[in-house]
Short mmCIF file of C-alpha atoms in Angstrom, two decimals:
data_model
loop_
_atom_site.label_atom_id
_atom_site.label_comp_id
_atom_site.label_asym_id
_atom_site.label_seq_id
_atom_site.Cartn_x
_atom_site.Cartn_y
_atom_site.Cartn_z
CA MET C 1272 171.92 180.07 24.09
CA LYS C 1273 174.02 180.09 21.23
CA LEU C 1274 173.26 178.05 18.06
CA CYS C 1275 174.79 177.21 14.74
CA PHE C 1276 174.93 174.31 12.30
CA SER C 1277 177.70 172.54 10.38
CA ILE C 1278 176.61 170.84 7.01
CA ASP C 1279 178.35 167.05 7.47
CA ALA C 1280 177.83 164.92 4.54
CA LEU C 1281 177.83 160.95 5.28
CA SER C 1282 178.58 158.48 3.03
CA ALA C 1283 175.99 155.58 2.43
CA SER C 1284 177.93 152.97 4.77
CA GLY C 1285 178.51 155.80 7.40
CA ALA C 1286 182.13 154.84 7.18
CA ARG C 1287 183.31 158.57 5.72
CA ALA C 1288 181.97 161.67 6.65
CA TRP C 1289 183.01 165.19 5.41
CA ARG C 1290 182.57 168.60 6.51
CA LEU C 1291 181.55 171.94 4.47
CA LEU C 1292 184.43 174.73 5.38
CA GLU C 1293 183.80 178.60 5.00
CA ASN C 1294 185.59 178.32 1.53
CA GLN C 1295 182.99 176.20 0.36
CA ARG C 1296 185.55 172.76 0.09
CA TRP C 1297 185.52 170.01 1.93
CA ARG C 1298 187.46 168.43 4.86
CA GLU C 1299 187.43 164.68 5.83
CA CYS C 1300 185.80 164.41 9.64
CA ILE C 1301 184.19 162.26 12.14
CA TYR C 1302 180.50 162.95 11.78
CA SER C 1303 179.03 165.71 14.36
CA GLU C 1304 182.52 166.29 15.51
CA PRO C 1305 183.06 169.53 17.38
CA LEU C 1306 183.66 172.35 15.14
CA LYS C 1307 187.05 173.52 14.01
CA ASP C 1308 188.69 176.79 12.59
CA GLY C 1309 187.35 177.06 9.02
CA ASP C 1310 184.18 175.08 9.22
CA ALA C 1311 181.30 176.74 7.71
CA ARG C 1312 179.22 177.64 10.64
CA VAL C 1313 175.31 178.12 9.58
CA THR C 1314 173.34 180.32 11.60
CA ASP C 1315 170.31 181.17 9.33
CA LYS C 1316 167.97 177.97 9.60
CA LYS C 1317 166.59 177.93 5.66
CA THR C 1318 169.89 177.87 4.45
CA ALA C 1319 170.81 174.62 6.62
CA GLU C 1320 167.24 173.05 5.78
CA ASP C 1321 168.34 173.76 2.28
CA TRP C 1322 171.39 171.60 2.67
CA SER C 1323 169.80 169.12 4.76
CA GLY C 1324 168.97 166.00 2.61
CA ARG C 1325 170.65 166.99 -0.38
CA ARG C 1326 172.15 164.61 -2.32
CA LEU C 1327 176.22 164.75 -3.03
CA GLU C 1328 178.38 163.43 -5.89
CA ARG C 1329 182.08 163.47 -6.47
CA ASP C 1330 183.34 165.42 -9.54
CA LYS C 1331 186.50 164.18 -11.27
CA GLU C 1332 188.65 165.96 -8.73
CA LEU C 1333 186.69 164.02 -6.10
CA VAL C 1334 185.08 167.26 -4.78
CA LEU C 1335 181.58 166.58 -3.39
CA VAL C 1336 179.21 168.69 -5.49
CA PRO C 1337 175.69 169.34 -4.24
CA LYS C 1338 172.62 167.88 -6.22
CA LYS C 1339 168.83 167.70 -5.88
CA LYS C 1340 167.59 167.01 -2.27
CA ALA C 1341 166.20 163.90 -1.60
CA GLY C 1342 163.01 162.83 -2.15
CA THR C 1343 160.51 160.93 0.49
CA PHE C 1344 162.19 157.41 -0.05
CA ASP C 1345 165.39 158.51 -1.44
CA PHE C 1346 167.19 157.73 1.95
CA LEU C 1347 166.53 153.93 1.11
CA MET C 1348 168.92 154.19 -1.77
CA ARG C 1349 172.93 154.28 -1.59
CA GLY C 1350 174.53 157.32 -1.71
CA THR C 1351 176.12 160.33 0.24
CA PHE C 1352 173.66 163.21 1.77
CA ALA C 1353 174.20 166.18 3.35
CA HIS C 1354 172.99 166.40 7.01
CA ALA C 1355 172.61 169.87 9.23
CA VAL C 1356 174.56 169.16 12.71
CA LEU C 1357 173.48 171.47 15.65
CA HIS C 1358 176.36 172.71 17.63
CA ARG C 1359 175.70 174.64 21.18
CA ASP C 1360 177.76 176.88 23.09
CA SER C 1361 176.08 176.78 26.24
CA SER C 1362 174.53 174.48 28.32
CA ALA C 1363 171.19 172.78 27.71
CA PRO C 1364 167.74 173.65 29.02
CA LEU C 1365 165.76 170.94 30.83
CA PRO C 1366 162.21 170.36 29.06
CA ASP C 1367 159.56 171.21 31.41
CA LYS C 1368 156.95 168.69 32.16
CA THR C 1369 154.37 171.29 33.11
CA GLN C 1370 154.49 173.18 29.55
CA MET C 1371 154.35 169.45 27.79
CA LEU C 1372 151.05 169.34 29.73
CA GLU C 1373 149.83 172.42 28.81
CA CYS C 1374 151.01 171.91 25.09
CA ILE C 1375 149.09 168.92 25.25
CA ALA C 1376 145.85 170.04 26.28
CA ALA C 1377 145.67 172.88 24.16
CA LEU C 1378 145.62 170.94 21.33
CA ASN C 1379 142.32 169.56 19.60
CA PRO C 1380 141.57 165.86 18.60
CA GLY C 1381 140.85 165.16 15.15
CA THR C 1382 143.45 166.90 13.66
CA PRO C 1383 147.20 164.56 12.78
CA TRP C 1384 149.17 166.40 15.65
CA LEU C 1385 152.97 166.01 15.91
CA LEU C 1386 154.32 166.69 19.31
CA TYR C 1387 157.98 167.92 19.31
CA LEU C 1388 160.85 169.44 21.48
CA THR C 1389 162.62 172.46 19.56
CA VAL C 1390 166.04 173.10 20.00
CA ALA C 1391 165.51 175.28 22.75
CA GLY C 1392 164.01 172.47 24.78
CA HIS C 1393 160.28 173.93 24.23
CA PHE C 1394 157.25 171.50 23.83
CA THR C 1395 155.04 172.35 20.42
CA ALA C 1396 153.44 170.71 17.83
CA LEU C 1397 152.53 170.88 14.52
CA ASP C 1398 149.74 169.45 12.09
CA SER C 1399 151.28 167.10 10.07
CA SER C 1400 149.03 167.42 7.37
CA SER C 1401 149.86 170.86 6.57
CA THR C 1402 153.50 171.44 7.54
CA PRO C 1403 156.64 169.31 6.33
CA MET C 1404 158.44 166.94 8.61
CA ILE C 1405 161.60 165.99 6.72
CA SER C 1406 164.41 168.36 6.88
CA ASN C 1407 162.36 170.81 9.23
CA LEU C 1408 165.26 172.09 11.47
CA ASP C 1409 162.54 173.20 14.00
CA ILE C 1410 162.21 169.77 15.28
CA ALA C 1411 164.93 168.45 17.60
CA VAL C 1412 163.38 165.67 19.05
CA ARG C 1413 159.84 164.05 17.91
CA GLY C 1414 157.25 161.79 19.01
CA GLU C 1415 154.35 159.97 17.36
CA ILE C 1416 151.53 161.74 15.15
CA ALA C 1417 148.38 161.30 16.73
CA SER C 1418 144.99 162.57 16.65
CA SER C 1419 142.82 160.80 19.06
CA GLY C 1420 141.33 162.32 22.20
CA ASP C 1421 143.11 159.34 24.01
CA TYR C 1422 146.44 160.72 23.14
CA ILE C 1423 145.98 164.43 22.68
CA GLY C 1424 143.89 167.04 24.43
CA PRO C 1425 142.46 167.88 27.59
CA ARG C 1426 141.57 164.26 28.70
CA ALA C 1427 144.69 162.84 27.71
CA SER C 1428 146.62 165.24 29.31
CA ARG C 1429 145.08 164.10 32.33
CA ASP C 1430 146.13 160.60 32.13
CA GLU C 1431 149.21 160.70 34.81
CA LYS C 1432 150.88 157.56 34.34
CA MET C 1433 150.45 158.16 29.95
CA MET C 1434 151.95 161.45 30.71
CA ASP C 1435 155.02 160.54 33.04
CA GLU C 1436 155.96 157.67 30.35
CA LEU C 1437 155.52 160.29 27.60
CA TYR C 1438 157.67 162.87 29.64
CA ARG C 1439 160.44 160.39 29.90
CA GLN C 1440 160.55 159.17 26.40
CA PHE C 1441 161.01 162.92 25.38
CA LEU C 1442 164.06 163.32 28.27
CA ALA C 1443 165.58 160.38 26.76
CA GLY C 1444 164.95 161.80 23.27
CA TRP C 1445 166.58 165.03 24.43
CA LEU C 1446 169.61 163.42 25.83
CA ASP C 1447 170.10 161.29 22.56
CA HIS C 1448 169.69 164.67 20.55
CA LEU C 1449 172.24 166.72 22.70
CA ASN C 1450 175.02 163.65 22.68
CA SER C 1451 174.53 163.20 18.86
CA SER C 1452 173.69 166.51 17.79
CA ASN C 1453 171.22 165.07 15.17
CA MET C 1454 168.12 166.59 14.65
CA ASN C 1455 164.53 165.21 14.22
CA VAL C 1456 165.34 162.39 16.70
CA PHE C 1457 162.74 160.21 17.37
CA VAL C 1458 161.78 159.34 21.37
CA PRO C 1459 162.48 155.49 22.12
CA ASP C 1460 160.20 153.01 22.96
CA ALA C 1461 158.73 152.97 26.35
CA GLU C 1462 160.16 149.27 27.09
CA LYS C 1463 163.64 151.01 26.90
CA LEU C 1464 163.29 153.84 29.13
CA LYS C 1465 165.37 154.45 32.30
CA ASP C 1466 164.01 156.22 35.67
CA GLU C 1467 163.27 159.75 34.98
CA ALA C 1468 165.99 160.93 37.40
CA ASP C 1469 168.73 159.43 35.70
CA TYR C 1470 167.62 161.34 32.48
CA ILE C 1471 167.34 164.75 34.46
CA GLU C 1472 170.99 164.04 35.91
CA ALA C 1473 172.75 163.27 32.32
CA ILE C 1474 170.95 166.62 31.03
CA ARG C 1475 172.37 168.66 33.54
CA ASN C 1476 175.65 167.16 33.41
CA TRP C 1477 176.02 167.65 29.73
CA GLN C 1478 178.42 170.07 28.60
CA CYS C 1479 178.61 172.20 25.21
CA GLU C 1480 182.00 171.70 22.97
CA SER C 1481 183.43 174.40 24.43
CA ALA C 1482 183.20 173.17 28.01
CA ALA C 1483 183.59 169.73 26.98
#
């Protein structure tokens, strides 16, 4: 699986977007569009994370200049921010339900766990009290934070109805991630879900940029 990030800047209104080039200049683009010759291809996750959430301002020559990274609540303010956009050059894996159940069963209640999917479609969890989540490019799709044994741990993993619904939520979020190239995608509300088979078919039919 070949992956890289582009650095796309999005205006406050979302009406305009720019992409970082290999020569460190910018070109106007459609946000998350396929890569073109000359676009910067960032393969180092730390470098991409350093760009993600960074405020950008125009200088006198109308060139975008990176400033400090956004704070927790800065996205409520107007401005242009940089985003790391994932690009795949191969088909996407189908997240495995059995692996999700094993991951949930292994979590100890009492810790505020965030269950999420990595860019490889692998379920894992992080302790949200000690691990940053904003601009964390390990997180492709994320669920809700939970610490109760009703939602994580061995007992929760045996709740078939809840686990079926949660898996469908992650399938829906995974498909959204694939189609949008966005990171840190929240799973949708359960009321908005389609049948599991619909998501599985759509994920299997999804095409990467080079095949589309």
